PDB file of C-alpha atoms and ligand atoms in Angstrom:
ATOM      1  CA  MET A   1     -12.723 -13.972  23.671  1.00  0.00           C
ATOM      2  CA  THR A   2     -13.922 -11.376  21.192  1.00  0.00           C
ATOM      3  CA  VAL A   3     -11.715  -8.668  20.035  1.00  0.00           C
ATOM      4  CA  GLY A   4     -13.548  -6.082  22.083  1.00  0.00           C
ATOM      5  CA  GLN A   5     -13.103  -8.121  25.213  1.00  0.00           C
ATOM      6  CA  GLU A   6      -9.343  -8.635  24.286  1.00  0.00           C
ATOM      7  CA  LEU A   7      -8.967  -4.927  24.033  1.00  0.00           C
ATOM      8  CA  GLU A   8     -10.800  -4.444  27.373  1.00  0.00           C
ATOM      9  CA  GLN A   9      -8.434  -6.913  28.970  1.00  0.00           C
ATOM     10  CA  LEU A  10      -5.383  -5.066  27.450  1.00  0.00           C
ATOM     11  CA  ARG A  11      -6.826  -1.665  28.866  1.00  0.00           C
ATOM     12  CA  SER A  12      -7.076  -3.253  32.328  1.00  0.00           C
ATOM     13  CA  GLU A  13      -3.379  -4.635  32.093  1.00  0.00           C
ATOM     14  CA  VAL A  14      -2.033  -1.130  31.045  1.00  0.00           C
ATOM     15  CA  GLN A  15      -3.915   0.556  33.877  1.00  0.00           C
ATOM     16  CA  GLY A  16      -2.304  -1.773  36.263  1.00  0.00           C
ATOM     17  CA  CYS A  17       1.091  -1.997  34.681  1.00  0.00           C
ATOM     18  CA  LEU A  18       4.245  -2.375  36.694  1.00  0.00           C
ATOM     19  CA  ARG A  19       6.595  -3.089  33.957  1.00  0.00           C
ATOM     20  CA  CYS A  20       8.829   0.098  34.222  1.00  0.00           C
ATOM     21  CA  THR A  21       9.395   2.890  36.812  1.00  0.00           C
ATOM     22  CA  LEU A  22       6.957   5.306  35.246  1.00  0.00           C
ATOM     23  CA  ALA A  23       4.252   3.326  37.225  1.00  0.00           C
ATOM     24  CA  GLN A  24       5.669   5.074  40.391  1.00  0.00           C
ATOM     25  CA  THR A  25       5.140   8.545  39.150  1.00  0.00           C
ATOM     26  CA  ARG A  26       1.958   8.310  36.940  1.00  0.00           C
ATOM     27  CA  THR A  27      -1.437   9.453  38.189  1.00  0.00           C
ATOM     28  CA  HIS A  28      -3.165   7.316  35.414  1.00  0.00           C
ATOM     29  CA  ALA A  29      -1.846   5.038  32.805  1.00  0.00           C
ATOM     30  CA  VAL A  30      -3.305   6.043  29.280  1.00  0.00           C
ATOM     31  CA  PRO A  31      -4.042   3.018  27.368  1.00  0.00           C
ATOM     32  CA  GLY A  32      -5.693   4.720  24.220  1.00  0.00           C
ATOM     33  CA  GLU A  33      -9.248   5.250  22.801  1.00  0.00           C
ATOM     34  CA  GLY A  34     -11.243   4.795  19.631  1.00  0.00           C
ATOM     35  CA  PRO A  35     -13.657   2.429  17.988  1.00  0.00           C
ATOM     36  CA  LEU A  36     -12.742  -1.182  17.175  1.00  0.00           C
ATOM     37  CA  SER A  37     -13.594  -0.294  13.533  1.00  0.00           C
ATOM     38  CA  ALA A  38     -11.087   2.381  13.319  1.00  0.00           C
ATOM     39  CA  GLU A  39      -9.420   2.509   9.862  1.00  0.00           C
ATOM     40  CA  VAL A  40      -6.631   5.029  10.995  1.00  0.00           C
ATOM     41  CA  MET A  41      -4.634   4.657  14.107  1.00  0.00           C
ATOM     42  CA  LEU A  42      -2.623   7.595  15.339  1.00  0.00           C
ATOM     43  CA  ILE A  43       0.397   6.734  17.692  1.00  0.00           C
ATOM     44  CA  GLY A  44       1.858   9.598  19.704  1.00  0.00           C
ATOM     45  CA  GLU A  45       4.796   9.720  21.938  1.00  0.00           C
ATOM     46  CA  ALA A  46       3.609   9.512  25.672  1.00  0.00           C
ATOM     47  CA  PRO A  47       1.093  11.187  27.759  1.00  0.00           C
ATOM     48  CA  GLY A  48       1.542  14.711  29.078  1.00  0.00           C
ATOM     49  CA  VAL A  49       0.288  16.357  32.155  1.00  0.00           C
ATOM     50  CA  ASN A  50      -3.184  16.579  31.029  1.00  0.00           C
ATOM     51  CA  GLU A  51      -3.442  12.944  29.780  1.00  0.00           C
ATOM     52  CA  ASP A  52      -1.952  11.748  33.084  1.00  0.00           C
ATOM     53  CA  ARG A  53      -4.611  13.524  35.048  1.00  0.00           C
ATOM     54  CA  GLN A  54      -7.440  12.170  32.769  1.00  0.00           C
ATOM     55  CA  GLY A  55      -6.330   8.701  31.722  1.00  0.00           C
ATOM     56  CA  LEU A  56      -7.210   9.835  28.033  1.00  0.00           C
ATOM     57  CA  PRO A  57      -4.656  10.414  25.085  1.00  0.00           C
ATOM     58  CA  PHE A  58      -4.294  13.886  23.448  1.00  0.00           C
ATOM     59  CA  VAL A  59      -6.766  15.904  25.700  1.00  0.00           C
ATOM     60  CA  GLY A  60      -4.356  18.927  26.051  1.00  0.00           C
ATOM     61  CA  GLN A  61      -3.344  21.650  23.691  1.00  0.00           C
ATOM     62  CA  ALA A  62      -1.677  19.274  21.461  1.00  0.00           C
ATOM     63  CA  GLY A  63      -5.035  17.230  21.351  1.00  0.00           C
ATOM     64  CA  SER A  64      -6.982  20.332  20.312  1.00  0.00           C
ATOM     65  CA  PHE A  65      -4.641  20.887  17.503  1.00  0.00           C
ATOM     66  CA  LEU A  66      -4.748  17.269  16.641  1.00  0.00           C
ATOM     67  CA  GLU A  67      -8.623  17.482  16.105  1.00  0.00           C
ATOM     68  CA  GLU A  68      -8.037  20.478  13.785  1.00  0.00           C
ATOM     69  CA  LEU A  69      -5.615  18.345  11.808  1.00  0.00           C
ATOM     70  CA  LEU A  70      -8.167  15.485  11.586  1.00  0.00           C
ATOM     71  CA  ALA A  71     -10.754  17.906  10.481  1.00  0.00           C
ATOM     72  CA  GLU A  72      -8.281  18.734   7.672  1.00  0.00           C
ATOM     73  CA  ALA A  73      -8.168  15.007   6.719  1.00  0.00           C
ATOM     74  CA  LYS A  74     -12.071  14.888   6.876  1.00  0.00           C
ATOM     75  CA  LEU A  75     -11.803  12.685   9.956  1.00  0.00           C
ATOM     76  CA  THR A  76     -13.231  13.175  13.436  1.00  0.00           C
ATOM     77  CA  ARG A  77     -11.676  12.118  16.635  1.00  0.00           C
ATOM     78  CA  GLU A  78     -14.362   9.791  17.278  1.00  0.00           C
ATOM     79  CA  GLU A  79     -13.684   7.450  14.174  1.00  0.00           C
ATOM     80  CA  VAL A  80      -9.875   7.171  14.775  1.00  0.00           C
ATOM     81  CA  TYR A  81      -7.942   5.090  17.405  1.00  0.00           C
ATOM     82  CA  ILE A  82      -5.506   7.257  19.321  1.00  0.00           C
ATOM     83  CA  CYS A  83      -2.703   5.887  21.466  1.00  0.00           C
ATOM     84  CA  ASN A  84       1.003   6.339  22.332  1.00  0.00           C
ATOM     85  CA  VAL A  85       4.229   4.499  22.453  1.00  0.00           C
ATOM     86  CA  LEU A  86       4.403   4.978  26.090  1.00  0.00           C
ATOM     87  CA  LYS A  87       1.318   4.484  28.119  1.00  0.00           C
ATOM     88  CA  CYS A  88       2.576   6.350  31.264  1.00  0.00           C
ATOM     89  CA  ARG A  89       3.920  10.071  31.517  1.00  0.00           C
ATOM     90  CA  PRO A  90       7.662  10.531  31.767  1.00  0.00           C
ATOM     91  CA  PRO A  91       8.285  12.840  34.772  1.00  0.00           C
ATOM     92  CA  GLY A  92       8.498  16.544  33.295  1.00  0.00           C
ATOM     93  CA  ASN A  93       7.594  15.387  29.888  1.00  0.00           C
ATOM     94  CA  ARG A  94      11.197  14.197  29.292  1.00  0.00           C
ATOM     95  CA  ASP A  95      11.910  12.074  26.132  1.00  0.00           C
ATOM     96  CA  PRO A  96      10.998   8.322  26.529  1.00  0.00           C
ATOM     97  CA  LEU A  97      13.866   5.913  27.540  1.00  0.00           C
ATOM     98  CA  PRO A  98      14.865   3.001  25.469  1.00  0.00           C
ATOM     99  CA  SER A  99      14.055   0.665  28.411  1.00  0.00           C
ATOM    100  CA  GLU A 100      10.528   2.267  28.737  1.00  0.00           C
ATOM    101  CA  ILE A 101       9.865   1.952  25.048  1.00  0.00           C
ATOM    102  CA  GLU A 102      10.827  -1.853  25.220  1.00  0.00           C
ATOM    103  CA  ALA A 103       8.640  -2.323  28.404  1.00  0.00           C
ATOM    104  CA  CYS A 104       5.908  -0.914  26.725  1.00  0.00           C
ATOM    105  CA  SER A 105       6.214  -2.356  23.288  1.00  0.00           C
ATOM    106  CA  ASP A 106       3.947  -5.260  23.573  1.00  0.00           C
ATOM    107  CA  TYR A 107       1.005  -3.290  24.367  1.00  0.00           C
ATOM    108  CA  LEU A 108       1.203  -1.178  21.208  1.00  0.00           C
ATOM    109  CA  SER A 109       1.764  -4.338  19.169  1.00  0.00           C
ATOM    110  CA  ALA A 110      -1.354  -5.896  20.756  1.00  0.00           C
ATOM    111  CA  GLN A 111      -3.360  -2.585  19.820  1.00  0.00           C
ATOM    112  CA  ILE A 112      -2.187  -2.650  16.201  1.00  0.00           C
ATOM    113  CA  ARG A 113      -2.991  -6.380  16.006  1.00  0.00           C
ATOM    114  CA  LEU A 114      -6.484  -5.793  17.512  1.00  0.00           C
ATOM    115  CA  ILE A 115      -7.536  -2.681  15.758  1.00  0.00           C
ATOM    116  CA  ASP A 116      -5.979  -3.801  12.563  1.00  0.00           C
ATOM    117  CA  PRO A 117      -5.928  -0.233  11.142  1.00  0.00           C
ATOM    118  CA  ARG A 118      -5.614   0.338   7.210  1.00  0.00           C
ATOM    119  CA  ILE A 119      -3.367   3.269   7.970  1.00  0.00           C
ATOM    120  CA  ILE A 120      -1.042   4.106  10.932  1.00  0.00           C
ATOM    121  CA  VAL A 121      -0.072   7.748  11.358  1.00  0.00           C
ATOM    122  CA  THR A 122       2.879   8.102  13.508  1.00  0.00           C
ATOM    123  CA  LEU A 123       3.130  11.437  15.212  1.00  0.00           C
ATOM    124  CA  GLY A 124       6.743  12.424  16.262  1.00  0.00           C
ATOM    125  CA  ARG A 125      10.038  10.734  16.007  1.00  0.00           C
ATOM    126  CA  PHE A 126       9.790   8.093  18.765  1.00  0.00           C
ATOM    127  CA  SER A 127       6.534   6.834  17.150  1.00  0.00           C
ATOM    128  CA  MET A 128       8.157   6.941  13.648  1.00  0.00           C
ATOM    129  CA  SER A 129      11.293   5.012  14.987  1.00  0.00           C
ATOM    130  CA  ARG A 130       9.129   1.919  15.877  1.00  0.00           C
ATOM    131  CA  PHE A 131       8.678   1.501  12.066  1.00  0.00           C
ATOM    132  CA  PHE A 132      11.623   3.290  10.531  1.00  0.00           C
ATOM    133  CA  ALA A 133      14.487   3.096  12.954  1.00  0.00           C
ATOM    134  CA  LYS A 134      17.032   4.792  10.888  1.00  0.00           C
ATOM    135  CA  GLN A 135      15.111   7.555   9.264  1.00  0.00           C
ATOM    136  CA  THR A 136      14.705  11.251  10.177  1.00  0.00           C
ATOM    137  CA  ILE A 137      11.420  12.699  10.219  1.00  0.00           C
ATOM    138  CA  SER A 138      12.318  15.778   8.138  1.00  0.00           C
ATOM    139  CA  ARG A 139      13.181  13.352   5.301  1.00  0.00           C
ATOM    140  CA  ILE A 140      10.194  11.013   5.226  1.00  0.00           C
ATOM    141  CA  HIS A 141       7.200  12.914   6.847  1.00  0.00           C
ATOM    142  CA  GLY A 142       4.006  12.587   4.897  1.00  0.00           C
ATOM    143  CA  GLN A 143       5.380   9.827   2.830  1.00  0.00           C
ATOM    144  CA  PRO A 144       3.220   6.606   3.110  1.00  0.00           C
ATOM    145  CA  ARG A 145       5.078   3.441   3.236  1.00  0.00           C
ATOM    146  CA  ASP A 146       4.311  -0.300   3.349  1.00  0.00           C
ATOM    147  CA  VAL A 147       5.596  -1.994   6.362  1.00  0.00           C
ATOM    148  CA  ASN A 148       4.542  -5.755   6.406  1.00  0.00           C
ATOM    149  CA  GLY A 149       1.388  -5.134   4.275  1.00  0.00           C
ATOM    150  CA  ARG A 150       0.304  -2.120   6.314  1.00  0.00           C
ATOM    151  CA  ILE A 151       0.488   1.533   5.426  1.00  0.00           C
ATOM    152  CA  VAL A 152       2.489   3.782   7.857  1.00  0.00           C
ATOM    153  CA  VAL A 153       2.439   7.521   7.332  1.00  0.00           C
ATOM    154  CA  PRO A 154       5.104   9.418   9.521  1.00  0.00           C
ATOM    155  CA  MET A 155       4.121  12.804  10.390  1.00  0.00           C
ATOM    156  CA  TYR A 156       5.499  15.456  12.744  1.00  0.00           C
ATOM    157  CA  HIS A 157       4.345  15.717  16.427  1.00  0.00           C
ATOM    158  CA  PRO A 158       1.462  18.098  16.584  1.00  0.00           C
ATOM    159  CA  ALA A 159       2.999  19.691  19.792  1.00  0.00           C
ATOM    160  CA  ALA A 160       6.211  20.558  17.821  1.00  0.00           C
ATOM    161  CA  ALA A 161       4.075  21.886  15.039  1.00  0.00           C
ATOM    162  CA  LEU A 162       2.156  24.062  17.357  1.00  0.00           C
ATOM    163  CA  HIS A 163       5.414  25.840  18.593  1.00  0.00           C
ATOM    164  CA  GLN A 164       7.065  26.049  15.158  1.00  0.00           C
ATOM    165  CA  ARG A 165       5.234  28.044  12.480  1.00  0.00           C
ATOM    166  CA  ARG A 166       6.892  26.322   9.514  1.00  0.00           C
ATOM    167  CA  LEU A 167       6.024  22.797  10.695  1.00  0.00           C
ATOM    168  CA  ARG A 168       2.297  24.025  11.228  1.00  0.00           C
ATOM    169  CA  GLY A 169       1.907  24.328   7.432  1.00  0.00           C
ATOM    170  CA  VAL A 170       3.907  21.126   6.845  1.00  0.00           C
ATOM    171  CA  ILE A 171       1.776  19.070   9.086  1.00  0.00           C
ATOM    172  CA  ILE A 172      -1.433  20.458   7.833  1.00  0.00           C
ATOM    173  CA  ASP A 173      -0.505  19.538   4.199  1.00  0.00           C
ATOM    174  CA  ASP A 174       0.560  15.990   5.367  1.00  0.00           C
ATOM    175  CA  PHE A 175      -2.894  15.555   7.096  1.00  0.00           C
ATOM    176  CA  ARG A 176      -4.521  16.654   3.836  1.00  0.00           C
ATOM    177  CA  THR A 177      -3.196  13.669   2.085  1.00  0.00           C
ATOM    178  CA  LEU A 178      -4.968  11.267   4.126  1.00  0.00           C
ATOM    179  CA  PRO A 179      -8.459  11.270   2.399  1.00  0.00           C
ATOM    180  CA  ASP A 180      -6.802  10.133  -0.877  1.00  0.00           C
ATOM    181  CA  LEU A 181      -4.676   7.686   0.717  1.00  0.00           C
ATOM    182  CA  LEU A 182      -7.622   6.037   2.416  1.00  0.00           C
ATOM    183  CA  GLU A 183      -9.456   5.991  -0.694  1.00  0.00           C
ATOM    184  CA  HIS A 184      -6.670   4.274  -2.448  1.00  0.00           C
ATOM    185  CA  VAL A 185      -5.934   1.855   0.330  1.00  0.00           C
ATOM    186  CA  GLY A 186      -9.721   0.876   0.379  1.00  0.00           C
ATOM    187  CA  ALA A 187      -9.575   0.081  -3.288  1.00  0.00           C
ATOM    188  CA  THR A 188      -6.530  -1.908  -3.912  1.00  0.00           C
ATOM    189  CA  ASP A 189      -4.519  -4.744  -2.228  1.00  0.00           C
ATOM    190  CA  VAL A 190      -1.510  -3.270  -0.796  1.00  0.00           C
ATOM    191  CA  ASP A 191       0.506  -6.538  -1.447  1.00  0.00           C
ATOM    192  CA  GLU A 192       0.250  -5.849  -5.249  1.00  0.00           C
ATOM    193  CA  PRO A 193       3.508  -5.202  -7.050  1.00  0.00           C
ATOM    194  CA  LYS A 194       2.894  -1.271  -6.820  1.00  0.00           C
ATOM    195  CA  LEU A 195       5.756  -1.553  -4.300  1.00  0.00           C
ATOM    196  CA  SER A 196       9.335  -0.525  -4.689  1.00  0.00           C
ATOM    197  CA  THR A 197      12.231  -1.103  -2.222  1.00  0.00           C
ATOM    198  CA  GLU A 198      13.873   2.039  -0.963  1.00  0.00           C
ATOM    199  CA  ALA A 199      17.626   2.070  -0.357  1.00  0.00           C
ATOM    200  CA  SER A 200      16.946   1.755   3.513  1.00  0.00           C
ATOM    201  CA  GLY A 201      15.335  -1.618   2.913  1.00  0.00           C
ATOM    202  CA  VAL A 202      11.833  -0.140   3.739  1.00  0.00           C
ATOM    203  CA  GLN A 203       9.230  -0.682   1.217  1.00  0.00           C
ATOM    204  CA  GLN A 204       7.627   2.540  -0.107  1.00  0.00           C
ATOM    205  CA  MET A 205       4.522   2.753  -1.870  1.00  0.00           C
ATOM    206  CA  LYS A 206       4.324   4.625  -5.173  1.00  0.00           C
ATOM    207  CA  LEU A 207       0.749   5.758  -4.888  1.00  0.00           C
ATOM    208  CA  PHE A 208       0.334   8.726  -7.261  1.00  0.00           C
ATOM    209  CA  GLU A 209       2.327   7.544 -10.128  1.00  0.00           C
TER     210      GLU A 209
HETATM  211  N1  URA B 301       1.411  14.099  23.305  1.00  0.00           N
HETATM  212  C1  URA B 301       1.529  12.761  23.001  1.00  0.00           C
HETATM  213  O1  URA B 301       2.353  12.270  22.265  1.00  0.00           O
HETATM  214  N2  URA B 301       0.471  12.024  23.455  1.00  0.00           N
HETATM  215  C2  URA B 301      -0.447  12.440  24.254  1.00  0.00           C
HETATM  216  O2  URA B 301      -1.305  11.711  24.497  1.00  0.00           O
HETATM  217  C3  URA B 301      -0.446  13.893  24.468  1.00  0.00           C
HETATM  218  C4  URA B 301       0.536  14.705  24.111  1.00  0.00           C
END
């Protein structure tokens, strides 16, 4: 099977998924979208009301802001892969439950394996927690880190930044760092000894020394 076929199969599986009770309340599952060749993968939290209606990620207000942020990073929506930790909307947009995150986890692992992006941008704390379980977003936002040979950049969630003036400037600044990062990652092997081990055990890239 080609990677495209595998991704298509994954999409059908997600659309018919019955692994948790969110299947009973969703209108549409939201597998994610973007080209196979995407160098950047954005991982949000979970579909909201508009995403649930349309079956597409980030199509509401947070989606419009995300597109503005991508423009700050000299990227377009069409060239990145966008998905979520949860593929179905939690009723009333409540926080994802640990059991739901666990039930959905294999889908996200498969998406990361198939798209094989150079850079993963996590949006919000639930997405960050998948890679940096013990961290807080206020401490590590905007800092690229190496996770098993792949670069992960935690960022605030656009919906949070939309409603908090201070965070808006922070997330814009964080997105503006992506072009340099992409250039750097394209040019070097991330396994080279440019890495230092942080107290948490997470390896952090020293990119701009
Ligand atoms: N918020 C998310 O985290 N994901 C979406 O798809 C939409 C809003």
